[in-house]
Tab-separated table of C-alpha atoms and ligand atoms in Angstrom:
chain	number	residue	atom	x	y	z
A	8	UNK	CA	0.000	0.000	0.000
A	9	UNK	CA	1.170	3.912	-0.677
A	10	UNK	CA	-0.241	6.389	1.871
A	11	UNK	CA	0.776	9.556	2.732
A	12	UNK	CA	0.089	11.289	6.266
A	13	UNK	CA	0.655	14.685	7.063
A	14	UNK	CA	2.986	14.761	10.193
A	15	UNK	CA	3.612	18.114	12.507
A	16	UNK	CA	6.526	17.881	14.420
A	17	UNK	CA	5.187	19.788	17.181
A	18	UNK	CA	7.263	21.955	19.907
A	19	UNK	CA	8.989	21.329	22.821
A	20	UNK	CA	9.945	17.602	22.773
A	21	UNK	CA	7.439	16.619	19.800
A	22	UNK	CA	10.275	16.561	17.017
A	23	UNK	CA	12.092	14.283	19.022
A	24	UNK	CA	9.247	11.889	19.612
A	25	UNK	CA	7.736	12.085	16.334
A	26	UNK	CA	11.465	11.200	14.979
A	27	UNK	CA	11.453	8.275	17.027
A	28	UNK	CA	7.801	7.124	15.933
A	29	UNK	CA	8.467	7.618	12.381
A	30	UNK	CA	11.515	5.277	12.828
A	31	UNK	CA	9.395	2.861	14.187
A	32	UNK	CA	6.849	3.064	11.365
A	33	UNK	CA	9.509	2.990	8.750
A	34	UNK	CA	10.929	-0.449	9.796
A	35	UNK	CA	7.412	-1.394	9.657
A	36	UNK	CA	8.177	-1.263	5.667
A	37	UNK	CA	4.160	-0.885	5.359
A	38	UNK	CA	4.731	1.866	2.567
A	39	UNK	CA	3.668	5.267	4.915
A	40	UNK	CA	5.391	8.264	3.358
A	41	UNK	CA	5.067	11.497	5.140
A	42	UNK	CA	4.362	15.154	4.241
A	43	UNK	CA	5.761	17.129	7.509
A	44	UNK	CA	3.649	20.288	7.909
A	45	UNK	CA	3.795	22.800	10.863
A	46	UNK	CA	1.446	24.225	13.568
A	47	UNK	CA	1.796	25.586	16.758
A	48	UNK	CA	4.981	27.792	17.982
A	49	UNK	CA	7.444	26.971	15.301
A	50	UNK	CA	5.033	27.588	12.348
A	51	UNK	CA	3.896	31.200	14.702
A	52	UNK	CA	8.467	31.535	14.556
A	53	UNK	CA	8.554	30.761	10.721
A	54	UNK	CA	5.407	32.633	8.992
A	55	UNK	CA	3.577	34.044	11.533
A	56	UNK	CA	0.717	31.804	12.139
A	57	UNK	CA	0.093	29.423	14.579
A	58	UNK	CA	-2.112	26.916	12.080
A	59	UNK	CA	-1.323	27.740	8.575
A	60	UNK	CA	-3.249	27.250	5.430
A	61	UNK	CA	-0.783	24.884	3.820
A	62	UNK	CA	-1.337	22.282	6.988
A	63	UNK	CA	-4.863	22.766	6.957
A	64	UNK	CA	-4.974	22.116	3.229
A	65	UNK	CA	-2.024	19.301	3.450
A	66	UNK	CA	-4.233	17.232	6.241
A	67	UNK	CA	-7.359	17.819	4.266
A	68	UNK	CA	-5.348	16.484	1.395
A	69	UNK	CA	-4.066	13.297	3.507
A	70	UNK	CA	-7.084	13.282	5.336
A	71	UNK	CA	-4.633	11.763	8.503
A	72	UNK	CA	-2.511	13.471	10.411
A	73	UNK	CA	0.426	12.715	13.236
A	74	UNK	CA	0.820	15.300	15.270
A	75	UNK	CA	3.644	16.338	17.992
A	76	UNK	CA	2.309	18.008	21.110
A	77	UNK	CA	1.495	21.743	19.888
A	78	UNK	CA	1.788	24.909	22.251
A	79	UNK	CA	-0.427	27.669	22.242
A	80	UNK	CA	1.299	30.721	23.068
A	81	UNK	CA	-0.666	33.157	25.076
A	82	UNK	CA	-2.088	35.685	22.949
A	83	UNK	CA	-2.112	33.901	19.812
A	84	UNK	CA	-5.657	34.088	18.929
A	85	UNK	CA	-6.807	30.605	19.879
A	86	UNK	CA	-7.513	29.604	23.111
A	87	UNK	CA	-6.043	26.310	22.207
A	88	UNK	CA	-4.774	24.849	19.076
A	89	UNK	CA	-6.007	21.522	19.977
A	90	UNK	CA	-9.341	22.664	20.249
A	91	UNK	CA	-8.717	24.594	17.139
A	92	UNK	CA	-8.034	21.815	15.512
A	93	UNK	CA	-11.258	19.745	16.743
A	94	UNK	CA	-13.235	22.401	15.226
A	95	UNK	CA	-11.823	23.218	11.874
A	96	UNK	CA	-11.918	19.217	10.669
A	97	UNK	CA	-15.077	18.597	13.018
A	98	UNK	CA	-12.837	16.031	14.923
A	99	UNK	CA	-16.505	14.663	16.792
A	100	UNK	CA	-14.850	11.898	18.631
A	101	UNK	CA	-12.267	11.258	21.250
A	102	UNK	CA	-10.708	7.730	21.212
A	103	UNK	CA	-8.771	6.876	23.802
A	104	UNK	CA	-7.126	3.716	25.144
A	105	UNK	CA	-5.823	2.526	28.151
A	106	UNK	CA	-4.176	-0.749	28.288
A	107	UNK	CA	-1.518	-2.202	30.808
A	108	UNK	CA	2.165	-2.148	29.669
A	109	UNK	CA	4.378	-4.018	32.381
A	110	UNK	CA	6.802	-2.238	34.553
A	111	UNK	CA	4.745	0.656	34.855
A	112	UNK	CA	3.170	2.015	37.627
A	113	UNK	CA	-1.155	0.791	36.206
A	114	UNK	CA	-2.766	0.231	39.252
A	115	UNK	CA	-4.228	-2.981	37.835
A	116	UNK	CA	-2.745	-5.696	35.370
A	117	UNK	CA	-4.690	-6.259	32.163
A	118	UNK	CA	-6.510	-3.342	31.752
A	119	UNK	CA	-7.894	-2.403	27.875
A	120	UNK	CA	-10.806	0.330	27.755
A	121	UNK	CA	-11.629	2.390	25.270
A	122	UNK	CA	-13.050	6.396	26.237
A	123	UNK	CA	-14.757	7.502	23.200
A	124	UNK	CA	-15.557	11.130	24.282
A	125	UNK	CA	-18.042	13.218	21.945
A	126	UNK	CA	-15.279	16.141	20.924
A	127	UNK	CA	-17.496	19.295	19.579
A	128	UNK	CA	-20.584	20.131	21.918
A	129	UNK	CA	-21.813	19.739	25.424
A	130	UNK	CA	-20.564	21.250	28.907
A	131	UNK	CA	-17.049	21.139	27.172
A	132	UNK	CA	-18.039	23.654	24.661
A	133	UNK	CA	-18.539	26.545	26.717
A	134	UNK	CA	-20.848	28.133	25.020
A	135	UNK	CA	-22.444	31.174	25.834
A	136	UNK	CA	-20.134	31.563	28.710
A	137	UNK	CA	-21.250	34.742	30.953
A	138	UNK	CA	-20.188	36.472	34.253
A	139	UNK	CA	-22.480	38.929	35.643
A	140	UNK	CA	-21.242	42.648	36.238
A	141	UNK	CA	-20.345	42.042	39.738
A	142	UNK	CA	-18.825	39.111	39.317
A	143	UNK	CA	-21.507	37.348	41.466
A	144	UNK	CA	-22.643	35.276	38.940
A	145	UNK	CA	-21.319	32.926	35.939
A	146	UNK	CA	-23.340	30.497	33.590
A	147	UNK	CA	-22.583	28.903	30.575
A	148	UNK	CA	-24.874	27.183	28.587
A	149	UNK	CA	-25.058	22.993	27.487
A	150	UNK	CA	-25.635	22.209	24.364
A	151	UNK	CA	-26.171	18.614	23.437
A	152	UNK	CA	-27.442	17.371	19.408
A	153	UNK	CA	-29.429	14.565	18.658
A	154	UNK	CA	-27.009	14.349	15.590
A	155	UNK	CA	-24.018	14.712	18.033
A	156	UNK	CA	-24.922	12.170	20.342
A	157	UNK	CA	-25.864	9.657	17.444
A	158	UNK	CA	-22.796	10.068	15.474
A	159	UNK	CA	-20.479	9.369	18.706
A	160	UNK	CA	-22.443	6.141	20.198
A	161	UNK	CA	-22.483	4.743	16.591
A	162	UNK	CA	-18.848	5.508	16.247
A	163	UNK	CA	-18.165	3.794	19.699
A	164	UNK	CA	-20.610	0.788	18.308
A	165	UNK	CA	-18.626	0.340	15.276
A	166	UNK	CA	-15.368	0.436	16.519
A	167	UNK	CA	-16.156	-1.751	19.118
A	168	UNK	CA	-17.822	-4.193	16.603
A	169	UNK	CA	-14.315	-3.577	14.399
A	170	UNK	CA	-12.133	-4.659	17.432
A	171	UNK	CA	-14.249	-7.582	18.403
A	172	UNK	CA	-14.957	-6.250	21.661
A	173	UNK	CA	-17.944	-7.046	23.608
A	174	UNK	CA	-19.537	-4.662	25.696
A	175	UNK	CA	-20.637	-0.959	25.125
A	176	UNK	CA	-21.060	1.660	28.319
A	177	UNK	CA	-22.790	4.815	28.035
A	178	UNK	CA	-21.769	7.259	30.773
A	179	UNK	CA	-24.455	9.850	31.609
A	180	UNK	CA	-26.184	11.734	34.130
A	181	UNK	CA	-29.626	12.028	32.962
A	182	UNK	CA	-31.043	11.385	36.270
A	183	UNK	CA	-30.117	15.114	36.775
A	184	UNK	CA	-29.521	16.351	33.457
A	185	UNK	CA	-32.617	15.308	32.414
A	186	UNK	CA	-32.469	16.928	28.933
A	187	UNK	CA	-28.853	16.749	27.905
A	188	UNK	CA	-27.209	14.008	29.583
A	189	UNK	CA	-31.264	12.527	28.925
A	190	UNK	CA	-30.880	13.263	25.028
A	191	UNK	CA	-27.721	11.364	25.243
A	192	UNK	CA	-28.626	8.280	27.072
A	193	UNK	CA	-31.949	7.744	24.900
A	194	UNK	CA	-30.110	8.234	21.687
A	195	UNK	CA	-27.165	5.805	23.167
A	196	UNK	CA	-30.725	3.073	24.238
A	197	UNK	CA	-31.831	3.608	20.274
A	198	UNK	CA	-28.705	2.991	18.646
A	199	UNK	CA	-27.494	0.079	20.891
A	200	UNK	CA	-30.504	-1.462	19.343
A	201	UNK	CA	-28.987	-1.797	16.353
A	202	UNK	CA	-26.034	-3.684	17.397
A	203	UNK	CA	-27.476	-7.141	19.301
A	204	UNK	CA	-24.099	-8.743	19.138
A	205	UNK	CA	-22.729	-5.977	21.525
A	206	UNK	CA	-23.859	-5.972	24.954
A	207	UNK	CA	-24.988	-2.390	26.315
A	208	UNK	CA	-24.592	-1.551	29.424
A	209	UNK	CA	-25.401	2.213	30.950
A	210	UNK	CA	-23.886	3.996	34.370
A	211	UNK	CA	-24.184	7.094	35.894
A	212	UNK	CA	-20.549	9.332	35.731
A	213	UNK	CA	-20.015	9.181	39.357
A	214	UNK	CA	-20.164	5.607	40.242
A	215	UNK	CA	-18.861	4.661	36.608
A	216	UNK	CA	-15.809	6.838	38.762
A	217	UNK	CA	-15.726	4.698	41.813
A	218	UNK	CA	-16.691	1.450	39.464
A	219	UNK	CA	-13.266	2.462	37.557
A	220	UNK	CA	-11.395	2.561	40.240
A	221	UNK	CA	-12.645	-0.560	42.229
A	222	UNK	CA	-13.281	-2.659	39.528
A	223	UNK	CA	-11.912	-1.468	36.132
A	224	UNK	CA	-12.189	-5.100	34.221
A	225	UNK	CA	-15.793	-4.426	33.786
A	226	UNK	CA	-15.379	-2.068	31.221
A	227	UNK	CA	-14.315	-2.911	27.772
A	228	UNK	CA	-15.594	0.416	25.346
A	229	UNK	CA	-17.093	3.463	27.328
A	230	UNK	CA	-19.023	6.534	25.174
A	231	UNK	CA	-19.870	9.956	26.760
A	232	UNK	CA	-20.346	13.280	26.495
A	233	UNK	CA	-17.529	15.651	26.049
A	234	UNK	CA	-17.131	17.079	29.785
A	235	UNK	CA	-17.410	13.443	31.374
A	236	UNK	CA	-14.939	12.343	29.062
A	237	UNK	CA	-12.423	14.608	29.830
A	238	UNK	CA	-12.074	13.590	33.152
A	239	UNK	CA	-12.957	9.828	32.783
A	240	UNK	CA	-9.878	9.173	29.946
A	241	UNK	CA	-7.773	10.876	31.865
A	242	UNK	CA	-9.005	8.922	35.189
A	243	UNK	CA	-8.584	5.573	32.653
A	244	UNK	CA	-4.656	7.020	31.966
A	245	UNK	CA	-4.347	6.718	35.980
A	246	UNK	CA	-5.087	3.390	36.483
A	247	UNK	CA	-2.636	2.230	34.094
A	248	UNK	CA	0.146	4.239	35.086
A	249	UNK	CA	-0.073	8.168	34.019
A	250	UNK	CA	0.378	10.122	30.984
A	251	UNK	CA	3.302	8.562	29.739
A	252	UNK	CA	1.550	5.871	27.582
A	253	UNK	CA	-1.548	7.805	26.872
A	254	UNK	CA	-2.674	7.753	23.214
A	255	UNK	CA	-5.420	10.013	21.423
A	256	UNK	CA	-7.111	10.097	18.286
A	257	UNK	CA	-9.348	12.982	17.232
A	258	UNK	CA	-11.426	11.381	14.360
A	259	UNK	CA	-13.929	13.007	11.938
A	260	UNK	CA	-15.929	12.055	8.882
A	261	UNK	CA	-13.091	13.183	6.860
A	262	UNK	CA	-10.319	13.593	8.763
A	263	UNK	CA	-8.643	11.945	11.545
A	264	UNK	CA	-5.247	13.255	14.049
A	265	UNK	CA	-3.264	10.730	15.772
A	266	UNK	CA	-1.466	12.184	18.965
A	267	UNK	CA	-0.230	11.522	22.581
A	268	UNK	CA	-1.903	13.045	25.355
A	269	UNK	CA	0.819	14.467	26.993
A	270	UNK	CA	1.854	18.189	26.252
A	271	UNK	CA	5.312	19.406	24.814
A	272	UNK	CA	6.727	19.388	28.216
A	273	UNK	CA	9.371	21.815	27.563
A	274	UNK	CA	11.109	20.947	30.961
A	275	UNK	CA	12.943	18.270	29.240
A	276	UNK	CA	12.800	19.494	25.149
A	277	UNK	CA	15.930	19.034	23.868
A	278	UNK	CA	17.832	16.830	26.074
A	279	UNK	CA	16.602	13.766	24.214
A	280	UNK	CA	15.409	11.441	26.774
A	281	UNK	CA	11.737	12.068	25.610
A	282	UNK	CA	9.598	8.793	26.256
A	283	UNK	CA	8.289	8.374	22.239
A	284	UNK	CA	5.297	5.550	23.613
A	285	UNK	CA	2.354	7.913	24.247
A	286	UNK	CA	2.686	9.056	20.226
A	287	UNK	CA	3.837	5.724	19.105
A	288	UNK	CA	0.591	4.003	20.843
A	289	UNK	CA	-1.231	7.176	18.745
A	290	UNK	CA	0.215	5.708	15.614
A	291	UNK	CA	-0.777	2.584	16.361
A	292	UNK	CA	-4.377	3.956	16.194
A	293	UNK	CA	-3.479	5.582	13.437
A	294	UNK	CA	-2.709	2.117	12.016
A	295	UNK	CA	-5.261	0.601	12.874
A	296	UNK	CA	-7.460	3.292	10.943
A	297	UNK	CA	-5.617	2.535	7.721
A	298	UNK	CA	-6.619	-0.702	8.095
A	299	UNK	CA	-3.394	-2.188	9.405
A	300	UNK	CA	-4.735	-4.043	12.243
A	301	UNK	CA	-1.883	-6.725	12.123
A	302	UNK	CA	0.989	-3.611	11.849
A	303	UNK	CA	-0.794	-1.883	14.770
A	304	UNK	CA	-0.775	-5.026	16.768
A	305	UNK	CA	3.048	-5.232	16.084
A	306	UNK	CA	3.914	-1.873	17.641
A	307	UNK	CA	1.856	-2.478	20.782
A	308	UNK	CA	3.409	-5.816	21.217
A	309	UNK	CA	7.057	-3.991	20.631
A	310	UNK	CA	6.555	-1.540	23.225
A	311	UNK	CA	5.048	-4.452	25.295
A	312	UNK	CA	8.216	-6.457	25.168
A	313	UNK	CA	10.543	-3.475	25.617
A	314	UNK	CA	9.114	-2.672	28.821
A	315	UNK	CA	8.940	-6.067	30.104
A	316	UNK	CA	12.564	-6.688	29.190
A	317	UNK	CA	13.620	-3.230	30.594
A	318	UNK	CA	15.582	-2.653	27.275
A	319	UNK	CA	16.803	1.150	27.209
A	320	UNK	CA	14.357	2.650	28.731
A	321	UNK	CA	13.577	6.661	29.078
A	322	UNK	CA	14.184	8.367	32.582
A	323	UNK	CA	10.466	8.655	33.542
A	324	UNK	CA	9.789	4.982	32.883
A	325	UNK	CA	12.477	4.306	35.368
A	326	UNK	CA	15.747	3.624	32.898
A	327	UNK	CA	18.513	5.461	32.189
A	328	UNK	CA	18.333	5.544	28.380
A	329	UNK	CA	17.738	8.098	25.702
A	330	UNK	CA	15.030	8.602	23.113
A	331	UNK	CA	17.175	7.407	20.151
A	332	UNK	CA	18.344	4.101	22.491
A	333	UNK	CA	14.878	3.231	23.260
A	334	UNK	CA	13.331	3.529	19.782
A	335	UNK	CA	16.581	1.345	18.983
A	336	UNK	CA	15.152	-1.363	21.494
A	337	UNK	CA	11.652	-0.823	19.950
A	338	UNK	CA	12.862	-1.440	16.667
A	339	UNK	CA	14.634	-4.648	17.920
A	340	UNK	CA	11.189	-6.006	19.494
A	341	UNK	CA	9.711	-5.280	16.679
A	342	UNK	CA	8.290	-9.050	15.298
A	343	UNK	CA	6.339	-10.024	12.180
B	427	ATP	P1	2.013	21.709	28.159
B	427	ATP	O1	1.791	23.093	28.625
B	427	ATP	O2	2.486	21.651	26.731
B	427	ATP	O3	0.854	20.787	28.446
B	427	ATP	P2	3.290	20.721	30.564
B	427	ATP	O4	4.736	20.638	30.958
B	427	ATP	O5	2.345	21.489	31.373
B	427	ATP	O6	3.255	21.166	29.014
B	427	ATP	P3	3.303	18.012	29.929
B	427	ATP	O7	4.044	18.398	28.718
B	427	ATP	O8	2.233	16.988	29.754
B	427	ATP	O9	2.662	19.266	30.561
B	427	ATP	O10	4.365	17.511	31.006
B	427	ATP	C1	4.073	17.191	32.353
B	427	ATP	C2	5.289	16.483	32.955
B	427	ATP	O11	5.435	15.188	32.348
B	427	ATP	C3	6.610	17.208	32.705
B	427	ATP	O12	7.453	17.075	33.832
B	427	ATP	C4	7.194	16.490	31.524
B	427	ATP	O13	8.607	16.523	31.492
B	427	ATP	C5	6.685	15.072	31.690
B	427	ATP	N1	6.479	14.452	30.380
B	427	ATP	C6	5.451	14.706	29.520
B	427	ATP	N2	5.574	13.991	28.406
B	427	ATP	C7	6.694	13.242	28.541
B	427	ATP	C8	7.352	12.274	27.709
B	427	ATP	N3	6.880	11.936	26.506
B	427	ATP	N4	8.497	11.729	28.155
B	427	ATP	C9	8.994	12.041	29.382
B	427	ATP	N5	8.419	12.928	30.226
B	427	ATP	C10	7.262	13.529	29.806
């Protein structure tokens, strides 16, 4: 196969890790070529914008993107790039997994959930954000679609239908939120209709909190809202050890961006011992989404077996080695 992705490098330690994952996807030999495009602080240093038209056009072009950990400089004009991002390409849902890697500080072995968090509306959107005169009083106003809530349970249906995974949980509080969070849950009761091979499960947000926590192996693919799903991937990246291996893919109907979760963390930019995993685990995704299911499997399984053998590993996963060592070891582990 010939595909090529549009890749930003990304600021602070992003072109180190994206060097590293593209090394990894090259000795893959799966035919990925690469258009590198820029966004964030060094495309704001080079031509004075912080997304330019030539990366919007080359993703729309690619239609998938890698992308380095961006920062938004204050006073650039966007609150956030990511979110900037979300809503150029109407990026409507979140995926992220969390699955145990050994040697790592997860809180449980054999953890694999997937959050698929609805990206564009609801509590998340701020809308209509106000703060009264005095200060005395702020409101913002929830916003929830029948077409957004459809769009993300069937793309949390399908995917889990595409992995061969069982179970479906929609995470709500409509016993509150009667009409948002309720909008959500009956649309999630419709379309789980249409999937009887998939079991469907619902749960309010704040015991599907304590239920994560006390027993995680329940859970298989969870959908929400945007707000809920915030905090519940990121609660999901606890319990199997932090940030650190914390993939994300922002998918549309056209587009898609594959990414880590962590930020550019300039404490450390530069010095090389950047942990590439988070980004390479987004790449897997990425994989996956191209259809190379058996190539994606082959990364995870890498990374797997580099941890569990302790081969070069990066300062924060407890090693001594450096970024180019480590995606060395990767690339050794790396089996047919
Ligand atoms: P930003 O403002 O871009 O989010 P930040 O420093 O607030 O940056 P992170 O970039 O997520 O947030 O970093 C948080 C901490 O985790 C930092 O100490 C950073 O060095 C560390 N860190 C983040 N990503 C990695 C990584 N890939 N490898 C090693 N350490 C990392």
């Amino acid at each position: 196969m010939s595909q090529t992705i549009a890749v930003i490098r990304g600021d602070g330690i992003g072109p180190e890790i994206v060097e590293s994952v593209l090394r990894v996807l090259d000795a893959l030999q799966v035919g990925l070529t690469y258009e590198f495009v820029e966004a964030g602080v060094a495309a704001h240093q080079h031509v004075g914008e912080l997304l330019p038209q030539a990366t919007i056009d080359a993703i729309l072009r690619h239609k998938v993107a890698l992308k380095g950990p961006l920062m938004t400089p204050v006073g650039g004009g966007f609150s956030s790039l990511n979110v900037e991002l979300r809503k150029r390409f109407d990026l409507y849902a979140n995926v992220r997994p969390a699955i145990t890697f050994p040697g790592t500080k997860a809180r449980y072995e054999d953890i694999d959930i997937i959050t698929v968090r609805e990206n564009t509306e609801g509590a998340y959107g701020s809308e209509g954000q106000t703060l009264s005169d005095d200060g005395e009083v702020a409101q913002s106003l929830i916003r929830n679609t029948r077409r957004g809530c459809e769009r993300i349970v069937r793309y949390a249906f399908d995917l889990a239908s595409k992995q061969k995974r069982r179970k479906v949980t929609a995470v709500h509080k409509a016993n509150i939120m009667k009409t948002t969070s309720g909008l959500f849950l009956n649309v999630a009761r419709n379309v789980a209709r249409e999937y009887p091979d998939i079991a469907f499960n619902e749960m309010i947000v704040d015991n599907t909190c304590m239920q994560l926590v006390m027993n995680p192996h329940q859970f298989d693919v969870i959908v929400t809202t945007n707000l809920f799903g915030d905090i519940i991937s990121d609660l999901c990246a606890g319990l199997v050890g932090g940030l650190g291996l914390a993939p994300g893919a922002n998918i549309g109907s056209e587009v898609a961006i594959f990414e880590a979760v962590h930020g550019s963390a300039p404490d450390i930019a530069g010095k090389g011992v950047a942990n590439p995993c988070a980004l390479l685990l987004g790449a897997a995704q990425m994989l996956s989404h191209l259809g190379l299911e058996d190539e994606a499997r082959r990364v995870r399984a890498a990374i797997r077996e580099t941890l569990a053998a302790r081969d070069r590993l990066t300062p924060d996963l407890g090693g001594s080695g450096n970024t180019a060592g480590f995606t060395d070891a990767l690339i050794a582990h790396l089996k047919n």
